[in-house]
mmCIF file of C-alpha atoms in Angstrom:
data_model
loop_
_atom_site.group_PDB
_atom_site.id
_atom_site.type_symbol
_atom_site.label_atom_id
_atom_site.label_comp_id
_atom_site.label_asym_id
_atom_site.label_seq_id
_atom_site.Cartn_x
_atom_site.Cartn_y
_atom_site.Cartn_z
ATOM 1 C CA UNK U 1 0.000 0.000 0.000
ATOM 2 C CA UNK U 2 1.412 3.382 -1.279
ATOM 3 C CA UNK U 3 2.303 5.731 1.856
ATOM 4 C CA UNK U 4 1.795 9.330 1.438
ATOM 5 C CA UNK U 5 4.202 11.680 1.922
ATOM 6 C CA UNK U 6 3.827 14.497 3.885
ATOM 7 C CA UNK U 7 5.490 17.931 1.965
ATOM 8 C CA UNK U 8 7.836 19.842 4.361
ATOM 9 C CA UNK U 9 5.775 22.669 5.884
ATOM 10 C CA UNK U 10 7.374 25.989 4.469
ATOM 11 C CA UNK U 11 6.969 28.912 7.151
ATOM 12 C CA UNK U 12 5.538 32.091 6.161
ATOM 13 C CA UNK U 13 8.436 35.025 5.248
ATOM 14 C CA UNK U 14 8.083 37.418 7.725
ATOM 15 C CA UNK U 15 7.054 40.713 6.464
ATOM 16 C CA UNK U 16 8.036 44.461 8.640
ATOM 17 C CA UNK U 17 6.034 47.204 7.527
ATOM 18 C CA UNK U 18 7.214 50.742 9.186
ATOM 19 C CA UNK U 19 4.499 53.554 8.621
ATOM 20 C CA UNK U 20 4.558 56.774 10.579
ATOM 21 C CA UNK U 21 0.726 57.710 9.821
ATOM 22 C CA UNK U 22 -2.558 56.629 10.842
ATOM 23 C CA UNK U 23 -3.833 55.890 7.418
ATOM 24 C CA UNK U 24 -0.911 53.723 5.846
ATOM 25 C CA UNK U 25 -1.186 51.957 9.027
ATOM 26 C CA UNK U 26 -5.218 51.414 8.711
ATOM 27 C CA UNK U 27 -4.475 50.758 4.679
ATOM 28 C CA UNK U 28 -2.258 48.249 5.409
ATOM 29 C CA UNK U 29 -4.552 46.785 8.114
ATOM 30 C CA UNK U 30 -7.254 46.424 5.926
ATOM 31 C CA UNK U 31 -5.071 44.350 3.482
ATOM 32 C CA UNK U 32 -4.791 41.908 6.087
ATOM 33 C CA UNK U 33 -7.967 41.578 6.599
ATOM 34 C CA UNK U 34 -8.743 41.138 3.339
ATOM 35 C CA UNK U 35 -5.927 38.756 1.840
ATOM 36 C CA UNK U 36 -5.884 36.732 4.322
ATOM 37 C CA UNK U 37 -4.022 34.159 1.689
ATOM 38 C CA UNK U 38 -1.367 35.996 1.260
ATOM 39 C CA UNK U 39 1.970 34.383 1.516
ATOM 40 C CA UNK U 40 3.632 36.494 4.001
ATOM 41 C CA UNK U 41 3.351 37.077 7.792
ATOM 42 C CA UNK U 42 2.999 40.834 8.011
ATOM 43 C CA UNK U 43 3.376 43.387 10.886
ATOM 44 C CA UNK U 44 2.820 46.618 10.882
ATOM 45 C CA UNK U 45 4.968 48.934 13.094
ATOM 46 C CA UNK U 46 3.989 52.418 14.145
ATOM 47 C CA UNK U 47 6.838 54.261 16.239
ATOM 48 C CA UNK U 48 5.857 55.875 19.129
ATOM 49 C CA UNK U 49 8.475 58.313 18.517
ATOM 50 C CA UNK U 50 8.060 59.419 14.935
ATOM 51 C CA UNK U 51 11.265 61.441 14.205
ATOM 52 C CA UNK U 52 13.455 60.248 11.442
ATOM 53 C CA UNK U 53 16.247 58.941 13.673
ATOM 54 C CA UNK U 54 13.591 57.045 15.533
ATOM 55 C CA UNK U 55 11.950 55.360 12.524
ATOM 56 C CA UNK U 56 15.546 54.729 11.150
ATOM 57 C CA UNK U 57 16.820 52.940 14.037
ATOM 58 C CA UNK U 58 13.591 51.093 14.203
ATOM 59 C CA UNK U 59 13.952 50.052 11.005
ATOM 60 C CA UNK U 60 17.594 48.919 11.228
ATOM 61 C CA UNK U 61 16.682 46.567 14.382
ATOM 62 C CA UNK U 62 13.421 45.121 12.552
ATOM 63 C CA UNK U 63 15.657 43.993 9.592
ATOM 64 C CA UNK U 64 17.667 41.836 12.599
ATOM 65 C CA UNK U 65 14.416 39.487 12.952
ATOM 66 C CA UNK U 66 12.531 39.967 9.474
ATOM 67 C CA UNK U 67 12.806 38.582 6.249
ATOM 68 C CA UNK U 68 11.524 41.724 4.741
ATOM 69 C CA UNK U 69 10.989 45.121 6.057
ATOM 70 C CA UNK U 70 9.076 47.930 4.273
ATOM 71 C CA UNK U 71 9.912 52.026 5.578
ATOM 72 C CA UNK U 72 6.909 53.756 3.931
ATOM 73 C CA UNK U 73 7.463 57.684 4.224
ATOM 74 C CA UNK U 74 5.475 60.936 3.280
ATOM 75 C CA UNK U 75 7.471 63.153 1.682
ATOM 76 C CA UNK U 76 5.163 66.371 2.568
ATOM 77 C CA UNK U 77 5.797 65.730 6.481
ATOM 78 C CA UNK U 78 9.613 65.658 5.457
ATOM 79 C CA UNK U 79 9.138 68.573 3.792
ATOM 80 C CA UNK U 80 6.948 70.359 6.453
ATOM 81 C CA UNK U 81 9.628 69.335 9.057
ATOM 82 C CA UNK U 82 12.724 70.710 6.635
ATOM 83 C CA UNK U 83 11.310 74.200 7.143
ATOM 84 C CA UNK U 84 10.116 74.300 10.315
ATOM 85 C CA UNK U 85 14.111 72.878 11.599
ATOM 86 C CA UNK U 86 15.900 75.558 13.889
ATOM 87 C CA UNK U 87 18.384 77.286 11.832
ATOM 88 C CA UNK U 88 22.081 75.828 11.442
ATOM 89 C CA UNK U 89 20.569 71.925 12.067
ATOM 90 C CA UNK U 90 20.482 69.536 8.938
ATOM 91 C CA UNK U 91 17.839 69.685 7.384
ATOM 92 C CA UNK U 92 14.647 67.092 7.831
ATOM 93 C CA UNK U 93 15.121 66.507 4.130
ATOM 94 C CA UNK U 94 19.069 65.535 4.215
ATOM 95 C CA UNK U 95 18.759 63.195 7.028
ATOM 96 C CA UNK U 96 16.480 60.713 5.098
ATOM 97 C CA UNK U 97 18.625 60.829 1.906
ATOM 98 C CA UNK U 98 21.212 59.422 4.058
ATOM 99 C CA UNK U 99 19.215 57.518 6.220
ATOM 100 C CA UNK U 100 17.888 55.748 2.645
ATOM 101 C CA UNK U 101 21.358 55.779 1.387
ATOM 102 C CA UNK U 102 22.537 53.673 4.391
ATOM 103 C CA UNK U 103 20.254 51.624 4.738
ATOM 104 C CA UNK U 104 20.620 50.669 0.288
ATOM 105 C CA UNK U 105 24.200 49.889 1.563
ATOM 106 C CA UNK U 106 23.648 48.116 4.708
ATOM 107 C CA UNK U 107 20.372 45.811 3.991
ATOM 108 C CA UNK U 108 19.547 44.020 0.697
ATOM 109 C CA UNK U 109 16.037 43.024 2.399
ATOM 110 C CA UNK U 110 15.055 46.709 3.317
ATOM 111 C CA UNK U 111 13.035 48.907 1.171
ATOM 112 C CA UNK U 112 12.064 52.914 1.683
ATOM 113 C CA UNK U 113 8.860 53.507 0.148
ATOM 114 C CA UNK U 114 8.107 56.970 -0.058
ATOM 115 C CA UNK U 115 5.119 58.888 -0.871
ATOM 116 C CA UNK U 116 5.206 62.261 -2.551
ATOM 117 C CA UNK U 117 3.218 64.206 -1.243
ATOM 118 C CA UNK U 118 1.181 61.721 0.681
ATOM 119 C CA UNK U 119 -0.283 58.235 0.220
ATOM 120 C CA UNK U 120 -3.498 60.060 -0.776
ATOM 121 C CA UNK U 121 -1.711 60.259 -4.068
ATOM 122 C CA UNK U 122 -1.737 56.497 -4.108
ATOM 123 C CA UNK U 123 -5.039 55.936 -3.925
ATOM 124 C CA UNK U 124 -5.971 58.744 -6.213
ATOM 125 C CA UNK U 125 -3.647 56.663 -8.867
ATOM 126 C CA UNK U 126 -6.604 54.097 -7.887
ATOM 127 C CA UNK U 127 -8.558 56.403 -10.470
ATOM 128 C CA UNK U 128 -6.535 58.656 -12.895
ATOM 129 C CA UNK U 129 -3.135 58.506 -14.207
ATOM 130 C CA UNK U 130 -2.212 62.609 -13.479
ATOM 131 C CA UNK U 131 1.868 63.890 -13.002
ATOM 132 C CA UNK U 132 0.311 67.077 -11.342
ATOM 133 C CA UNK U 133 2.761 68.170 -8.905
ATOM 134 C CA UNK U 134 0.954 68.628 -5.901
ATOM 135 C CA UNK U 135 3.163 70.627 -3.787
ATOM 136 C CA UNK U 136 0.796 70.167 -0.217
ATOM 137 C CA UNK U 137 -1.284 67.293 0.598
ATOM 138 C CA UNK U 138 -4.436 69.171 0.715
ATOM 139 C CA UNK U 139 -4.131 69.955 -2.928
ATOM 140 C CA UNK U 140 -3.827 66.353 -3.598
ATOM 141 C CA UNK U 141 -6.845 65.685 -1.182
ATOM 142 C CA UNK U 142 -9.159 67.818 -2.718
ATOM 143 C CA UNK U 143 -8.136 65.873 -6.153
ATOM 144 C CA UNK U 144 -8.969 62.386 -4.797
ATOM 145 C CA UNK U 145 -12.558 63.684 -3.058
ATOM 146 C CA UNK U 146 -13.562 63.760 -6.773
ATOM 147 C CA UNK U 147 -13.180 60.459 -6.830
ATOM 148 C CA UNK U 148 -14.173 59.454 -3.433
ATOM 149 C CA UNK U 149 -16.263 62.507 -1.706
ATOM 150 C CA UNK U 150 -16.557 60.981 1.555
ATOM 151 C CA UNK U 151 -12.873 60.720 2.085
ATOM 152 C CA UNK U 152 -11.819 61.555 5.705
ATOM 153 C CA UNK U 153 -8.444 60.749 7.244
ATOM 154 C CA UNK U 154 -10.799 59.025 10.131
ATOM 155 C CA UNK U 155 -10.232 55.304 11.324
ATOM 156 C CA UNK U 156 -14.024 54.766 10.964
ATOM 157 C CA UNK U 157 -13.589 55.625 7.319
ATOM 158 C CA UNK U 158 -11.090 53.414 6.702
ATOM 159 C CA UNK U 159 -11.960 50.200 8.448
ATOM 160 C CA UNK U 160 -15.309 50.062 9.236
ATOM 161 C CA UNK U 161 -17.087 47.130 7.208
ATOM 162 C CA UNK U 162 -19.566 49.368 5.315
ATOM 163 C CA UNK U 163 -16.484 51.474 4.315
ATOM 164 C CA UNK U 164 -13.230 49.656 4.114
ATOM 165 C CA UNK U 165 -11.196 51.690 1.612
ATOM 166 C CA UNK U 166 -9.040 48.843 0.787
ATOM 167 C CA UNK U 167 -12.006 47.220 -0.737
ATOM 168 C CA UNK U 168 -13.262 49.550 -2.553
ATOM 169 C CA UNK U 169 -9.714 50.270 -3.741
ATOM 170 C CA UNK U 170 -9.147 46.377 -4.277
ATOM 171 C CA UNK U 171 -10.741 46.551 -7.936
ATOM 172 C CA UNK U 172 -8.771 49.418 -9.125
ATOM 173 C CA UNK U 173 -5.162 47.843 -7.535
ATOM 174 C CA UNK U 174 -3.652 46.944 -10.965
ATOM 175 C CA UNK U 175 -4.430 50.160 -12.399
ATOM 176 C CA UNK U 176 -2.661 51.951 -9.522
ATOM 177 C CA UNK U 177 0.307 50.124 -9.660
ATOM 178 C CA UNK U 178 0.487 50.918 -13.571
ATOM 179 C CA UNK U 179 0.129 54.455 -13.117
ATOM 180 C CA UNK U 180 2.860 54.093 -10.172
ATOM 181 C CA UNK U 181 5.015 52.586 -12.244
ATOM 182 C CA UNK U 182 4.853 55.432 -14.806
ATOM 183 C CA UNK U 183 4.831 57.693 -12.272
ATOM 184 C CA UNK U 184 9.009 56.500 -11.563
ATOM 185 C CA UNK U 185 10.841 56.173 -8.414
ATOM 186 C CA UNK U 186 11.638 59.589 -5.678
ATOM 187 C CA UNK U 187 14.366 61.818 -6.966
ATOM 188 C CA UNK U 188 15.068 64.450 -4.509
ATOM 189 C CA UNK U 189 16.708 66.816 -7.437
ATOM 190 C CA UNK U 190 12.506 66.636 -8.890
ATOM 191 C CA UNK U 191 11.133 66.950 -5.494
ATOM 192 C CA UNK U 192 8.284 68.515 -6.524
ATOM 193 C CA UNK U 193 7.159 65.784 -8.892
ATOM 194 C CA UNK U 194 4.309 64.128 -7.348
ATOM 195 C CA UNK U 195 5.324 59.590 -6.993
ATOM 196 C CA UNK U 196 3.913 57.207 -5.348
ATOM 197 C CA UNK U 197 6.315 53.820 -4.695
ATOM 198 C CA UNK U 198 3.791 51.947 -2.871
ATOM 199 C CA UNK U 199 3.732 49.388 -5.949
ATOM 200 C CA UNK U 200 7.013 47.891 -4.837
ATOM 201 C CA UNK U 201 4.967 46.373 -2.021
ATOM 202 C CA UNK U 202 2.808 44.572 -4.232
ATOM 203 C CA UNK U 203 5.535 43.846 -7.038
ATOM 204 C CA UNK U 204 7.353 41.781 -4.132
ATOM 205 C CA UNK U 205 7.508 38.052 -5.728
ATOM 206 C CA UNK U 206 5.182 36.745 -2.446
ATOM 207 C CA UNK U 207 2.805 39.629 -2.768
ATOM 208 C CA UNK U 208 2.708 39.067 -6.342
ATOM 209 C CA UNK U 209 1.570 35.352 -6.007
ATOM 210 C CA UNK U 210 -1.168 36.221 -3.979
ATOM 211 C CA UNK U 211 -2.453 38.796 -5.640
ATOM 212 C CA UNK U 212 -1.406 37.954 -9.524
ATOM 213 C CA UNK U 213 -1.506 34.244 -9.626
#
């Protein structure tokens, strides 16, 4: 009598994801909640301390444990922070350039995702393909309510059942990361061209499986 064998059980990768907002934290939430197939354990991290140093060295001691681990950055509060510094500190701005340059040299598995000028331009990709530089995130807010006119930066809004932007973003997801893609990657000598680099979550090969199969 034939015995079956038993395939080796393959542990899920383990899957960091740093945000230092409320919604990319709820977005992200809802996605596991939603995908619950997907092939990756994922945690979300929200610093308690949300300067750059702090985020950085949380990041550094996450990619110790993880197989993955994800930074995901707003470039308007980096801005917004660059010129409210004191005068004669570095500027907000120059400390993540070489935070992100460290960390490219340091960790193969990290990734800094960033966001220009929020990650309401990601889900306003969701709908239109549009370069408009939007130089505050309120501009780029009032953009997206055309699409979605009950948009609030509210947890209620984003993770109650009979709201759940993920899911109503779900259908739209290829789309978005197209018109990411376009978009290009952040170049701080163009910083006032609006990216969003949220697609190189989803174009991981794990996330890609689940999603793309």
């Amino acid at each position: 009598m034939r015995t079956s064998r038993k395939l080796p059980f393959v542990p899920k990768k383990r899957f960091a994801i740093v945000v230092e907002g409320e919604c990319e934290f709820w977005y992200f939430q809802m996605l596991k909640r939603n995908e619950p197939s997907i092939a990756l354990n994922i945690e979300l991290k929200i610093p308690q301390k949300k300067s750059l140093a702090d985020q950085y060295d949380l990041v550094c001691a996450l990619a110790q444990d993880y197989d993955q681990v994800l930074w995901v950055l707003d470039m308007d509060v980096i801005r917004r922070e660059t010129i409210q510094g004191r005068r004669g500190s570095q500027p907000a701005i120059q400390r993540f350039l070489e935070f992100r340059q460290q960390l490219q040299k340091r960790f193969s598995h990290v990734s800094v995702v960033v966001n220009n000028p929020c990650v309401e331009y990601w889900f306003l990709l969701h709908y239109e393909q549009t370069t408009k530089s939007f130089d505050l995130c309120e501009s780029c807010l009032k953009r997206l309510k055309n699409h979605l006119p009950s948009y609030e930066n509210t947890a209620r809004f984003f993770t109650h059942p009979q709201q759940d932007i993920y899911l109503k973003l779900r259908p739209r997801l290829p789309q978005a990361i197209r018109h990411a893609n376009l978009c290009g990657a952040f170049d701080h000598e163009e910083a006032a061209k609006s990216v969003s680099e949220m697609y190189r979550f989803f174009q991981s090969a794990e996330v890609k499986s689940s999603f793309f199969a």
